């Protein structure tokens, strides 16, 4: 089991309730895949460093989790097929 962290950004056109429902969905993917969620940090709506898909801001969320090496691949697939996710990043935590 390794520690990972993922940061993803939702479109600002979504309602905050929809964003929080999707965060719960992603937590479910991690927990149903055999991982454990260590921390969820919802940053809210923030300005982007550069324009993405004609958006200048988005809803940021950071999740720290522990899992085997296959779960980040599945989580990345779920990010790609979820409407409203404009960017995501999953990295192994080296601490």
Tab-separated table of N, CA and C in Angstrom:
chain	number	residue	atom	x	y	z
A	1	UNK	N	0.842	-1.180	0.000
A	1	UNK	CA	0.000	0.000	0.000
A	1	UNK	C	0.891	1.250	0.000
A	2	UNK	N	0.530	2.182	-0.852
A	2	UNK	CA	1.277	3.434	-0.966
A	2	UNK	C	0.357	4.616	-0.720
A	3	UNK	N	0.962	5.736	-0.389
A	3	UNK	CA	0.210	6.976	-0.172
A	3	UNK	C	0.213	7.782	-1.467
A	4	UNK	N	-0.947	8.320	-1.808
A	4	UNK	CA	-1.114	9.144	-3.001
A	4	UNK	C	-1.860	10.414	-2.624
A	5	UNK	N	-1.755	11.406	-3.498
A	5	UNK	CA	-2.612	12.566	-3.368
A	5	UNK	C	-3.101	12.946	-4.752
A	6	UNK	N	-4.329	13.391	-4.805
A	6	UNK	CA	-4.917	13.816	-6.069
A	6	UNK	C	-5.526	15.192	-5.896
A	7	UNK	N	-5.330	16.019	-6.903
A	7	UNK	CA	-5.915	17.348	-6.949
A	7	UNK	C	-6.728	17.417	-8.228
A	8	UNK	N	-7.971	17.839	-8.119
A	8	UNK	CA	-8.795	17.967	-9.316
A	8	UNK	C	-9.575	19.267	-9.258
A	9	UNK	N	-9.901	19.765	-10.443
A	9	UNK	CA	-10.576	21.052	-10.581
A	9	UNK	C	-11.868	20.842	-11.360
A	10	UNK	N	-12.968	21.321	-10.784
A	10	UNK	CA	-14.260	21.266	-11.452
A	10	UNK	C	-14.562	22.595	-12.130
A	11	UNK	N	-15.378	22.543	-13.146
A	11	UNK	CA	-15.831	23.719	-13.868
A	11	UNK	C	-16.577	24.668	-12.930
A	12	UNK	N	-16.379	25.979	-13.068
A	12	UNK	CA	-17.090	26.930	-12.206
A	12	UNK	C	-18.571	27.037	-12.543
A	13	UNK	N	-18.996	26.482	-13.671
A	13	UNK	CA	-20.406	26.548	-14.049
A	13	UNK	C	-21.262	25.560	-13.260
A	14	UNK	N	-20.624	24.609	-12.556
A	14	UNK	CA	-21.373	23.646	-11.744
A	14	UNK	C	-21.802	24.279	-10.425
A	15	UNK	N	-22.890	23.781	-9.878
A	15	UNK	CA	-23.332	24.197	-8.548
A	15	UNK	C	-22.421	23.553	-7.503
A	16	UNK	N	-22.252	24.210	-6.370
A	16	UNK	CA	-21.372	23.680	-5.319
A	16	UNK	C	-21.880	22.337	-4.779
A	17	UNK	N	-23.205	22.143	-4.754
A	17	UNK	CA	-23.766	20.864	-4.305
A	17	UNK	C	-23.390	19.729	-5.256
A	18	UNK	N	-23.379	20.010	-6.547
A	18	UNK	CA	-22.983	19.020	-7.549
A	18	UNK	C	-21.515	18.666	-7.389
A	19	UNK	N	-20.701	19.661	-7.129
A	19	UNK	CA	-19.266	19.435	-6.928
A	19	UNK	C	-19.054	18.533	-5.717
A	20	UNK	N	-19.740	18.831	-4.608
A	20	UNK	CA	-19.577	18.019	-3.393
A	20	UNK	C	-20.096	16.596	-3.597
A	21	UNK	N	-21.148	16.422	-4.392
A	21	UNK	CA	-21.649	15.079	-4.699
A	21	UNK	C	-20.616	14.294	-5.503
A	22	UNK	N	-19.942	14.962	-6.441
A	22	UNK	CA	-18.900	14.290	-7.221
A	22	UNK	C	-17.692	13.944	-6.358
A	23	UNK	N	-17.360	14.797	-5.397
A	23	UNK	CA	-16.257	14.487	-4.476
A	23	UNK	C	-16.594	13.217	-3.697
A	24	UNK	N	-17.835	13.093	-3.253
A	24	UNK	CA	-18.268	11.877	-2.544
A	24	UNK	C	-18.179	10.663	-3.457
A	25	UNK	N	-18.499	10.845	-4.734
A	25	UNK	CA	-18.395	9.752	-5.707
A	25	UNK	C	-16.937	9.291	-5.829
A	26	UNK	N	-16.010	10.249	-5.896
A	26	UNK	CA	-14.595	9.902	-6.017
A	26	UNK	C	-14.090	9.207	-4.752
A	27	UNK	N	-14.561	9.670	-3.581
A	27	UNK	CA	-14.199	8.984	-2.337
A	27	UNK	C	-14.706	7.544	-2.360
A	28	UNK	N	-15.896	7.335	-2.898
A	28	UNK	CA	-16.448	5.994	-3.020
A	28	UNK	C	-15.624	5.110	-3.938
A	29	UNK	N	-15.116	5.674	-5.021
A	29	UNK	CA	-14.257	4.909	-5.937
A	29	UNK	C	-13.004	4.440	-5.200
A	30	UNK	N	-12.431	5.330	-4.399
A	30	UNK	CA	-11.216	4.968	-3.645
A	30	UNK	C	-11.527	3.885	-2.623
A	31	UNK	N	-12.597	4.066	-1.854
A	31	UNK	CA	-12.924	3.107	-0.794
A	31	UNK	C	-13.392	1.769	-1.355
A	32	UNK	N	-14.151	1.782	-2.455
A	32	UNK	CA	-14.607	0.534	-3.065
A	32	UNK	C	-13.476	-0.191	-3.784
A	33	UNK	N	-12.421	0.525	-4.132
A	33	UNK	CA	-11.260	-0.080	-4.788
A	33	UNK	C	-10.247	-0.637	-3.806
A	34	UNK	N	-10.568	-0.626	-2.515
A	34	UNK	CA	-9.669	-1.187	-1.516
A	34	UNK	C	-8.753	-0.173	-0.868
A	35	UNK	N	-8.923	1.095	-1.176
A	35	UNK	CA	-8.085	2.136	-0.582
A	35	UNK	C	-8.765	2.781	0.612
A	36	UNK	N	-8.011	3.635	1.285
A	36	UNK	CA	-8.576	4.395	2.395
A	36	UNK	C	-8.318	5.880	2.157
A	37	UNK	N	-9.329	6.692	2.415
A	37	UNK	CA	-9.211	8.142	2.264
A	37	UNK	C	-8.646	8.691	3.563
A	38	UNK	N	-7.495	9.354	3.489
A	38	UNK	CA	-6.843	9.913	4.667
A	38	UNK	C	-7.317	11.325	4.966
A	39	UNK	N	-7.530	12.134	3.913
A	39	UNK	CA	-7.893	13.528	4.114
A	39	UNK	C	-8.582	14.055	2.864
A	40	UNK	N	-9.614	14.872	3.042
A	40	UNK	CA	-10.276	15.563	1.934
A	40	UNK	C	-10.243	17.048	2.259
A	41	UNK	N	-9.679	17.833	1.360
A	41	UNK	CA	-9.544	19.268	1.570
A	41	UNK	C	-10.218	19.990	0.407
A	42	UNK	N	-11.428	20.518	0.638
A	42	UNK	CA	-12.170	21.263	-0.386
A	42	UNK	C	-11.765	22.727	-0.298
A	43	UNK	N	-11.102	23.223	-1.330
A	43	UNK	CA	-10.588	24.589	-1.329
A	43	UNK	C	-11.606	25.604	-1.817
A	44	UNK	N	-12.662	25.157	-2.470
A	44	UNK	CA	-13.668	26.079	-2.997
A	44	UNK	C	-13.267	26.642	-4.346
A	45	UNK	N	-13.943	27.718	-4.744
A	45	UNK	CA	-13.700	28.328	-6.052
A	45	UNK	C	-12.476	29.237	-5.973
A	46	UNK	N	-11.530	28.987	-6.872
A	46	UNK	CA	-10.293	29.767	-6.930
A	46	UNK	C	-9.979	30.128	-8.380
A	47	UNK	N	-9.176	31.154	-8.530
A	47	UNK	CA	-8.730	31.577	-9.854
A	47	UNK	C	-7.663	30.612	-10.365
A	48	UNK	N	-7.762	30.255	-11.639
A	48	UNK	CA	-6.774	29.375	-12.262
A	48	UNK	C	-5.519	30.168	-12.635
A	49	UNK	N	-4.392	29.487	-12.692
A	49	UNK	CA	-3.139	30.140	-13.074
A	49	UNK	C	-3.169	30.561	-14.547
A	50	UNK	N	-3.892	29.797	-15.371
A	50	UNK	CA	-4.052	30.110	-16.780
A	50	UNK	C	-5.403	29.577	-17.233
A	51	UNK	N	-5.901	30.070	-18.331
A	51	UNK	CA	-7.221	29.704	-18.825
A	51	UNK	C	-7.234	28.252	-19.307
A	52	UNK	N	-8.258	27.499	-18.889
A	52	UNK	CA	-8.443	26.117	-19.309
A	52	UNK	C	-9.859	25.995	-19.843
A	53	UNK	N	-9.999	25.579	-21.095
A	53	UNK	CA	-11.318	25.404	-21.720
A	53	UNK	C	-12.189	26.650	-21.564
A	54	UNK	N	-11.583	27.810	-21.703
A	54	UNK	CA	-12.246	29.114	-21.599
A	54	UNK	C	-12.764	29.428	-20.195
A	55	UNK	N	-12.232	28.746	-19.172
A	55	UNK	CA	-12.566	29.027	-17.781
A	55	UNK	C	-11.380	29.719	-17.118
A	56	UNK	N	-11.658	30.708	-16.261
A	56	UNK	CA	-10.606	31.398	-15.522
A	56	UNK	C	-10.586	31.028	-14.049
A	57	UNK	N	-11.604	30.272	-13.592
A	57	UNK	CA	-11.637	29.812	-12.209
A	57	UNK	C	-12.288	28.438	-12.154
A	58	UNK	N	-12.135	27.772	-10.999
A	58	UNK	CA	-12.708	26.451	-10.839
A	58	UNK	C	-12.732	26.050	-9.375
A	59	UNK	N	-13.447	24.956	-9.084
A	59	UNK	CA	-13.536	24.420	-7.723
A	59	UNK	C	-12.405	23.413	-7.515
A	60	UNK	N	-11.509	23.696	-6.578
A	60	UNK	CA	-10.362	22.842	-6.295
A	60	UNK	C	-10.667	21.891	-5.139
A	61	UNK	N	-10.204	20.647	-5.247
A	61	UNK	CA	-10.310	19.674	-4.159
A	61	UNK	C	-9.042	18.830	-4.129
A	62	UNK	N	-8.517	18.606	-2.931
A	62	UNK	CA	-7.335	17.780	-2.714
A	62	UNK	C	-7.739	16.587	-1.856
A	63	UNK	N	-7.391	15.379	-2.299
A	63	UNK	CA	-7.674	14.164	-1.524
A	63	UNK	C	-6.365	13.403	-1.329
A	64	UNK	N	-6.048	13.071	-0.091
A	64	UNK	CA	-4.918	12.195	0.229
A	64	UNK	C	-5.501	10.813	0.509
A	65	UNK	N	-4.899	9.779	-0.069
A	65	UNK	CA	-5.415	8.433	0.137
A	65	UNK	C	-4.295	7.407	0.087
A	66	UNK	N	-4.593	6.218	0.608
A	66	UNK	CA	-3.666	5.095	0.611
A	66	UNK	C	-4.298	3.967	-0.185
A	67	UNK	N	-3.537	3.368	-1.102
A	67	UNK	CA	-4.084	2.274	-1.910
A	67	UNK	C	-2.951	1.487	-2.555
A	68	UNK	N	-3.352	0.451	-3.290
A	68	UNK	CA	-2.367	-0.282	-4.079
A	68	UNK	C	-2.090	0.506	-5.364
A	69	UNK	N	-1.209	0.005	-6.201
A	69	UNK	CA	-0.772	0.775	-7.370
A	69	UNK	C	-1.776	0.773	-8.519
A	70	UNK	N	-2.805	-0.072	-8.481
A	70	UNK	CA	-3.779	-0.130	-9.562
A	70	UNK	C	-4.892	0.909	-9.406
A	71	UNK	N	-5.216	1.289	-8.189
A	71	UNK	CA	-6.335	2.203	-7.951
A	71	UNK	C	-6.152	3.578	-8.594
A	72	UNK	N	-4.966	4.187	-8.595
A	72	UNK	CA	-4.830	5.498	-9.263
A	72	UNK	C	-5.172	5.445	-10.754
A	73	UNK	N	-4.919	4.319	-11.410
A	73	UNK	CA	-5.279	4.189	-12.829
A	73	UNK	C	-6.791	4.234	-13.002
A	74	UNK	N	-7.510	3.511	-12.148
A	74	UNK	CA	-8.973	3.516	-12.206
A	74	UNK	C	-9.532	4.890	-11.851
A	75	UNK	N	-8.956	5.535	-10.850
A	75	UNK	CA	-9.410	6.861	-10.449
A	75	UNK	C	-9.193	7.866	-11.583
A	76	UNK	N	-8.076	7.776	-12.267
A	76	UNK	CA	-7.815	8.647	-13.418
A	76	UNK	C	-8.830	8.435	-14.527
A	77	UNK	N	-9.236	7.182	-14.747
A	77	UNK	CA	-10.253	6.879	-15.750
A	77	UNK	C	-11.584	7.522	-15.369
A	78	UNK	N	-11.938	7.441	-14.092
A	78	UNK	CA	-13.194	8.036	-13.619
A	78	UNK	C	-13.143	9.558	-13.759
A	79	UNK	N	-11.991	10.173	-13.465
A	79	UNK	CA	-11.849	11.620	-13.650
A	79	UNK	C	-12.092	12.011	-15.112
A	80	UNK	N	-11.515	11.231	-16.041
A	80	UNK	CA	-11.625	11.568	-17.455
A	80	UNK	C	-13.057	11.470	-17.978
A	81	UNK	N	-13.857	10.554	-17.440
A	81	UNK	CA	-15.219	10.381	-17.962
A	81	UNK	C	-16.264	11.193	-17.194
A	82	UNK	N	-15.864	11.868	-16.119
A	82	UNK	CA	-16.808	12.659	-15.326
A	82	UNK	C	-16.942	14.055	-15.925
A	83	UNK	N	-18.182	14.431	-16.232
A	83	UNK	CA	-18.439	15.771	-16.768
A	83	UNK	C	-18.127	16.810	-15.698
A	84	UNK	N	-17.505	17.886	-16.113
A	84	UNK	CA	-17.228	18.977	-15.187
A	84	UNK	C	-15.809	18.998	-14.659
A	85	UNK	N	-15.072	17.893	-14.739
A	85	UNK	CA	-13.674	17.886	-14.292
A	85	UNK	C	-12.832	18.471	-15.423
A	86	UNK	N	-12.196	19.620	-15.156
A	86	UNK	CA	-11.409	20.250	-16.223
A	86	UNK	C	-9.921	19.919	-16.117
A	87	UNK	N	-9.438	19.523	-14.936
A	87	UNK	CA	-8.050	19.069	-14.749
A	87	UNK	C	-7.994	18.144	-13.549
A	88	UNK	N	-7.070	17.176	-13.615
A	88	UNK	CA	-6.813	16.319	-12.461
A	88	UNK	C	-5.350	15.883	-12.473
A	89	UNK	N	-4.850	15.565	-11.310
A	89	UNK	CA	-3.466	15.125	-11.150
A	89	UNK	C	-3.417	14.150	-9.989
A	90	UNK	N	-2.775	13.001	-10.199
A	90	UNK	CA	-2.592	12.011	-9.139
A	90	UNK	C	-1.099	11.761	-9.018
A	91	UNK	N	-0.542	11.944	-7.820
A	91	UNK	CA	0.886	11.726	-7.598
A	91	UNK	C	1.105	10.845	-6.368
A	92	UNK	N	2.207	10.110	-6.415
A	92	UNK	CA	2.603	9.296	-5.255
A	92	UNK	C	3.244	10.207	-4.225
A	93	UNK	N	2.821	10.103	-2.986
A	93	UNK	CA	3.337	10.943	-1.911
A	93	UNK	C	4.629	10.310	-1.399
A	94	UNK	N	5.741	11.014	-1.517
A	94	UNK	CA	7.059	10.479	-1.181
A	94	UNK	C	7.471	10.753	0.263
A	95	UNK	N	6.607	11.310	1.084
A	95	UNK	CA	6.981	11.679	2.453
A	95	UNK	C	7.334	10.485	3.290
